PDB file of C-alpha atoms in Angstrom:
ATOM      1  CA  GLU A  11     115.115  57.978 -72.676  1.00  0.00           C
ATOM      2  CA  GLU A  12     116.926  56.909 -76.161  1.00  0.00           C
ATOM      3  CA  VAL A  13     117.358  53.535 -76.636  1.00  0.00           C
ATOM      4  CA  THR A  14     120.525  53.360 -78.692  1.00  0.00           C
ATOM      5  CA  VAL A  15     121.584  49.846 -81.102  1.00  0.00           C
ATOM      6  CA  GLY A  16     125.094  51.154 -78.850  1.00  0.00           C
ATOM      7  CA  SER A  17     123.770  51.147 -75.803  1.00  0.00           C
ATOM      8  CA  LEU A  18     122.597  47.374 -76.006  1.00  0.00           C
ATOM      9  CA  PRO A  19     125.092  44.528 -74.403  1.00  0.00           C
ATOM     10  CA  LYS A  20     127.154  43.767 -76.582  1.00  0.00           C
ATOM     11  CA  PRO A  21     126.277  40.234 -77.857  1.00  0.00           C
ATOM     12  CA  LYS A  22     129.626  38.365 -76.370  1.00  0.00           C
ATOM     13  CA  ASP A  23     128.329  39.468 -73.212  1.00  0.00           C
ATOM     14  CA  HIS A  24     124.949  38.350 -72.867  1.00  0.00           C
ATOM     15  CA  HIS A  25     124.419  35.123 -70.588  1.00  0.00           C
ATOM     16  CA  LEU A  26     122.628  33.840 -73.540  1.00  0.00           C
ATOM     17  CA  VAL A  27     124.780  33.709 -76.667  1.00  0.00           C
ATOM     18  CA  GLY A  28     125.202  30.233 -77.703  1.00  0.00           C
ATOM     19  CA  GLU A  29     122.851  28.187 -75.183  1.00  0.00           C
ATOM     20  CA  HIS A  30     120.225  26.857 -75.465  1.00  0.00           C
ATOM     21  CA  VAL A  31     116.482  28.028 -73.839  1.00  0.00           C
ATOM     22  CA  LEU A  32     114.620  25.201 -72.883  1.00  0.00           C
ATOM     23  CA  LYS A  33     112.960  25.489 -69.994  1.00  0.00           C
ATOM     24  CA  VAL A  34     112.293  28.270 -67.208  1.00  0.00           C
ATOM     25  CA  SER A  35     113.372  26.620 -64.697  1.00  0.00           C
ATOM     26  CA  GLN A  36     117.045  26.870 -66.201  1.00  0.00           C
ATOM     27  CA  PHE A  37     117.146  30.955 -65.235  1.00  0.00           C
ATOM     28  CA  SER A  38     117.942  32.511 -62.468  1.00  0.00           C
ATOM     29  CA  LYS A  39     115.975  35.823 -60.867  1.00  0.00           C
ATOM     30  CA  ASP A  40     118.598  38.071 -62.059  1.00  0.00           C
ATOM     31  CA  GLN A  41     119.009  36.913 -65.536  1.00  0.00           C
ATOM     32  CA  LEU A  42     115.169  37.243 -65.846  1.00  0.00           C
ATOM     33  CA  ARG A  43     115.800  40.750 -64.592  1.00  0.00           C
ATOM     34  CA  GLN A  44     118.953  41.001 -67.507  1.00  0.00           C
ATOM     35  CA  LEU A  45     116.878  39.416 -69.819  1.00  0.00           C
ATOM     36  CA  PHE A  46     113.388  41.554 -69.305  1.00  0.00           C
ATOM     37  CA  GLN A  47     116.015  44.720 -69.139  1.00  0.00           C
ATOM     38  CA  LEU A  48     116.925  43.274 -72.870  1.00  0.00           C
ATOM     39  CA  ALA A  49     113.800  42.899 -73.689  1.00  0.00           C
ATOM     40  CA  HIS A  50     112.559  46.025 -73.175  1.00  0.00           C
ATOM     41  CA  GLU A  51     114.951  48.149 -75.591  1.00  0.00           C
ATOM     42  CA  MET A  52     114.371  46.295 -77.831  1.00  0.00           C
ATOM     43  CA  ARG A  53     110.889  46.919 -78.195  1.00  0.00           C
ATOM     44  CA  LYS A  54     112.192  50.416 -77.843  1.00  0.00           C
ATOM     45  CA  LEU A  55     114.031  49.749 -80.830  1.00  0.00           C
ATOM     46  CA  THR A  56     111.555  47.740 -83.353  1.00  0.00           C
ATOM     47  CA  GLN A  57     109.434  50.350 -82.553  1.00  0.00           C
ATOM     48  CA  ASP A  58     112.302  53.174 -84.147  1.00  0.00           C
ATOM     49  CA  GLY A  59     111.600  50.631 -87.345  1.00  0.00           C
ATOM     50  CA  GLY A  60     113.957  47.804 -86.330  1.00  0.00           C
ATOM     51  CA  THR A  61     117.527  47.328 -86.993  1.00  0.00           C
ATOM     52  CA  ASP A  62     120.110  45.541 -88.886  1.00  0.00           C
ATOM     53  CA  LEU A  63     121.232  44.009 -85.602  1.00  0.00           C
ATOM     54  CA  LEU A  64     121.080  40.369 -86.442  1.00  0.00           C
ATOM     55  CA  LYS A  65     122.507  41.140 -90.411  1.00  0.00           C
ATOM     56  CA  GLY A  66     123.691  37.675 -91.601  1.00  0.00           C
ATOM     57  CA  CYS A  67     122.352  36.142 -89.489  1.00  0.00           C
ATOM     58  CA  VAL A  68     119.345  32.821 -90.116  1.00  0.00           C
ATOM     59  CA  LEU A  69     116.867  32.097 -87.930  1.00  0.00           C
ATOM     60  CA  GLY A  70     115.601  28.270 -88.750  1.00  0.00           C
ATOM     61  CA  CYS A  71     112.158  27.868 -87.555  1.00  0.00           C
ATOM     62  CA  MET A  72     111.437  23.765 -87.400  1.00  0.00           C
ATOM     63  CA  PHE A  73     107.382  23.258 -86.576  1.00  0.00           C
ATOM     64  CA  TYR A  74     106.041  20.027 -86.663  1.00  0.00           C
ATOM     65  CA  GLU A  75     102.867  21.392 -85.422  1.00  0.00           C
ATOM     66  CA  VAL A  76     100.659  24.216 -86.457  1.00  0.00           C
ATOM     67  CA  SER A  77     101.220  27.316 -84.997  1.00  0.00           C
ATOM     68  CA  THR A  78     100.368  30.916 -86.279  1.00  0.00           C
ATOM     69  CA  ARG A  79     101.678  33.318 -83.472  1.00  0.00           C
ATOM     70  CA  THR A  80     104.583  31.499 -82.644  1.00  0.00           C
ATOM     71  CA  MET A  81     106.280  31.358 -85.807  1.00  0.00           C
ATOM     72  CA  ASN A  82     105.249  34.323 -87.056  1.00  0.00           C
ATOM     73  CA  SER A  83     106.729  36.258 -83.595  1.00  0.00           C
ATOM     74  CA  PHE A  84     109.530  34.150 -84.044  1.00  0.00           C
ATOM     75  CA  ALA A  85     110.031  35.242 -87.853  1.00  0.00           C
ATOM     76  CA  ALA A  86     108.961  38.459 -87.687  1.00  0.00           C
ATOM     77  CA  ALA A  87     111.899  39.908 -84.532  1.00  0.00           C
ATOM     78  CA  MET A  88     114.622  37.498 -86.630  1.00  0.00           C
ATOM     79  CA  GLN A  89     113.629  39.797 -89.445  1.00  0.00           C
ATOM     80  CA  ARG A  90     112.452  43.122 -88.106  1.00  0.00           C
ATOM     81  CA  GLN A  91     116.664  43.494 -86.476  1.00  0.00           C
ATOM     82  CA  GLY A  92     117.715  42.080 -89.764  1.00  0.00           C
ATOM     83  CA  GLY A  93     118.294  38.321 -89.934  1.00  0.00           C
ATOM     84  CA  SER A  94     116.548  36.024 -92.489  1.00  0.00           C
ATOM     85  CA  VAL A  95     114.276  33.154 -91.562  1.00  0.00           C
ATOM     86  CA  VAL A  96     114.203  29.149 -93.404  1.00  0.00           C
ATOM     87  CA  TYR A  97     111.557  26.897 -92.746  1.00  0.00           C
ATOM     88  CA  MET A  98     111.042  23.211 -92.579  1.00  0.00           C
ATOM     89  CA  ARG A  99     107.853  22.818 -91.544  1.00  0.00           C
ATOM     90  CA  SER A 100     107.233  18.607 -90.823  1.00  0.00           C
ATOM     91  CA  THR A 101     104.591  18.596 -94.014  1.00  0.00           C
ATOM     92  CA  ASP A 102     106.399  20.024 -96.769  1.00  0.00           C
ATOM     93  CA  SER A 103     110.047  18.297 -95.817  1.00  0.00           C
ATOM     94  CA  SER A 104     110.941  14.640 -95.878  1.00  0.00           C
ATOM     95  CA  VAL A 105     110.007  14.204 -91.991  1.00  0.00           C
ATOM     96  CA  GLN A 106     107.263  12.801 -94.681  1.00  0.00           C
ATOM     97  CA  LYS A 107     109.214  10.233 -96.178  1.00  0.00           C
ATOM     98  CA  GLY A 108     110.574   9.062 -92.939  1.00  0.00           C
ATOM     99  CA  GLU A 109     113.861  11.782 -91.558  1.00  0.00           C
ATOM    100  CA  THR A 110     113.618  11.617 -87.685  1.00  0.00           C
ATOM    101  CA  LEU A 111     113.959  14.195 -85.787  1.00  0.00           C
ATOM    102  CA  GLU A 112     117.559  14.199 -85.073  1.00  0.00           C
ATOM    103  CA  ASP A 113     118.273  14.320 -88.846  1.00  0.00           C
ATOM    104  CA  SER A 114     116.561  17.680 -89.684  1.00  0.00           C
ATOM    105  CA  VAL A 115     118.383  19.199 -86.258  1.00  0.00           C
ATOM    106  CA  GLN A 116     121.653  18.717 -88.180  1.00  0.00           C
ATOM    107  CA  MET A 117     120.495  19.160 -91.563  1.00  0.00           C
ATOM    108  CA  MET A 118     119.119  22.717 -89.614  1.00  0.00           C
ATOM    109  CA  CYS A 119     121.887  23.384 -88.380  1.00  0.00           C
ATOM    110  CA  SER A 120     124.305  23.474 -91.309  1.00  0.00           C
ATOM    111  CA  TYR A 121     121.916  26.590 -92.829  1.00  0.00           C
ATOM    112  CA  CYS A 122     121.247  28.464 -89.778  1.00  0.00           C
ATOM    113  CA  ASP A 123     122.644  30.509 -86.675  1.00  0.00           C
ATOM    114  CA  VAL A 124     120.074  29.794 -84.323  1.00  0.00           C
ATOM    115  CA  ILE A 125     117.249  26.976 -84.460  1.00  0.00           C
ATOM    116  CA  VAL A 126     113.256  27.407 -83.061  1.00  0.00           C
ATOM    117  CA  LEU A 127     111.735  23.852 -82.792  1.00  0.00           C
ATOM    118  CA  ARG A 128     108.065  23.120 -82.233  1.00  0.00           C
ATOM    119  CA  HIS A 129     106.716  19.974 -81.637  1.00  0.00           C
ATOM    120  CA  PRO A 130     104.051  17.611 -80.507  1.00  0.00           C
ATOM    121  CA  LYS A 131     105.744  15.306 -77.953  1.00  0.00           C
ATOM    122  CA  ALA A 132     107.587  16.271 -74.953  1.00  0.00           C
ATOM    123  CA  GLY A 133     110.431  15.989 -73.835  1.00  0.00           C
ATOM    124  CA  SER A 134     111.573  16.334 -78.213  1.00  0.00           C
ATOM    125  CA  SER A 135     113.615  20.437 -77.841  1.00  0.00           C
ATOM    126  CA  GLU A 136     115.808  18.633 -75.261  1.00  0.00           C
ATOM    127  CA  ARG A 137     116.843  15.454 -77.300  1.00  0.00           C
ATOM    128  CA  ALA A 138     116.738  17.686 -80.498  1.00  0.00           C
ATOM    129  CA  ALA A 139     119.541  20.132 -78.544  1.00  0.00           C
ATOM    130  CA  LYS A 140     121.483  17.276 -77.234  1.00  0.00           C
ATOM    131  CA  LEU A 141     122.651  17.165 -81.544  1.00  0.00           C
ATOM    132  CA  ALA A 142     121.873  20.450 -82.386  1.00  0.00           C
ATOM    133  CA  ARG A 143     125.704  22.536 -83.263  1.00  0.00           C
ATOM    134  CA  LYS A 144     123.439  26.181 -82.866  1.00  0.00           C
ATOM    135  CA  PRO A 145     120.898  26.956 -80.228  1.00  0.00           C
ATOM    136  CA  LEU A 146     117.994  25.914 -79.951  1.00  0.00           C
ATOM    137  CA  ILE A 147     115.300  27.307 -78.625  1.00  0.00           C
ATOM    138  CA  ASN A 148     112.245  25.313 -77.034  1.00  0.00           C
ATOM    139  CA  ALA A 149     108.944  27.294 -78.825  1.00  0.00           C
ATOM    140  CA  GLY A 150     106.338  24.475 -77.632  1.00  0.00           C
ATOM    141  CA  ASP A 151     107.054  20.521 -76.700  1.00  0.00           C
ATOM    142  CA  GLY A 152     104.157  18.840 -76.568  1.00  0.00           C
ATOM    143  CA  VAL A 153     102.635  18.859 -72.788  1.00  0.00           C
ATOM    144  CA  GLY A 154     106.058  19.563 -72.386  1.00  0.00           C
ATOM    145  CA  GLU A 155     107.405  23.070 -71.481  1.00  0.00           C
ATOM    146  CA  HIS A 156     106.949  26.472 -73.493  1.00  0.00           C
ATOM    147  CA  PRO A 157     109.502  28.594 -72.232  1.00  0.00           C
ATOM    148  CA  THR A 158     109.722  31.638 -74.422  1.00  0.00           C
ATOM    149  CA  GLN A 159     105.062  32.003 -74.069  1.00  0.00           C
ATOM    150  CA  ALA A 160     105.909  31.930 -69.963  1.00  0.00           C
ATOM    151  CA  LEU A 161     107.876  34.148 -70.293  1.00  0.00           C
ATOM    152  CA  LEU A 162     106.193  36.483 -72.812  1.00  0.00           C
ATOM    153  CA  ASP A 163     103.963  36.414 -70.628  1.00  0.00           C
ATOM    154  CA  VAL A 164     105.440  37.612 -67.031  1.00  0.00           C
ATOM    155  CA  PHE A 165     107.273  39.918 -69.058  1.00  0.00           C
ATOM    156  CA  THR A 166     103.674  41.565 -70.556  1.00  0.00           C
ATOM    157  CA  ILE A 167     102.699  41.407 -66.985  1.00  0.00           C
ATOM    158  CA  ARG A 168     105.833  42.947 -65.664  1.00  0.00           C
ATOM    159  CA  GLU A 169     105.779  45.460 -68.301  1.00  0.00           C
ATOM    160  CA  GLU A 170     101.875  46.337 -67.595  1.00  0.00           C
ATOM    161  CA  ILE A 171     102.463  46.509 -64.074  1.00  0.00           C
ATOM    162  CA  GLY A 172     105.941  47.455 -63.067  1.00  0.00           C
ATOM    163  CA  THR A 173     106.614  44.313 -61.196  1.00  0.00           C
ATOM    164  CA  VAL A 174     105.771  40.206 -60.993  1.00  0.00           C
ATOM    165  CA  ASN A 175     108.045  40.197 -57.612  1.00  0.00           C
ATOM    166  CA  ARG A 176     104.833  38.982 -54.931  1.00  0.00           C
ATOM    167  CA  LEU A 177     102.781  38.378 -57.541  1.00  0.00           C
ATOM    168  CA  ILE A 178     100.248  34.959 -58.054  1.00  0.00           C
ATOM    169  CA  VAL A 179      98.795  33.973 -61.128  1.00  0.00           C
ATOM    170  CA  ARG A 180      96.629  31.684 -61.686  1.00  0.00           C
ATOM    171  CA  ASN A 181      96.125  29.278 -64.564  1.00  0.00           C
ATOM    172  CA  CYS A 182      91.848  28.810 -64.199  1.00  0.00           C
TER     173      CYS A 182
END
């Protein structure tokens, strides 16, 4: 089955448009099914070279701790869909001069259409989302949640096995 950009749901019709992604528990089973179907279709498009779906959109990566896979997977995904990326790392930003998370989030919202936040303190993504004028994605908040990793793990199992229904996954 061929997937084209025109066959994807219109962005304004998707339940996540304009919403923060903070916790896995915010999704219903039906929303997860829709999200995984969209991810499956986007994966096919990306394998064919990407799209310009996000042309003109800017992703802001705010990383308060080091990350290789998480930061670069978000950046690559945005760029493969025609968007661009700006970075704010705590090691080389005004955080070094005492700028707060809240101030940094508000500043980044001025430059970006969506923010990805990685922070070492649990609850930091929820704190930041209260002030964010743009959608904020939790890319890990210490011992709190890393919902995008959890969603990717479930998506991968679903793609490999065909379902996650009645499957028990243990983290040993």
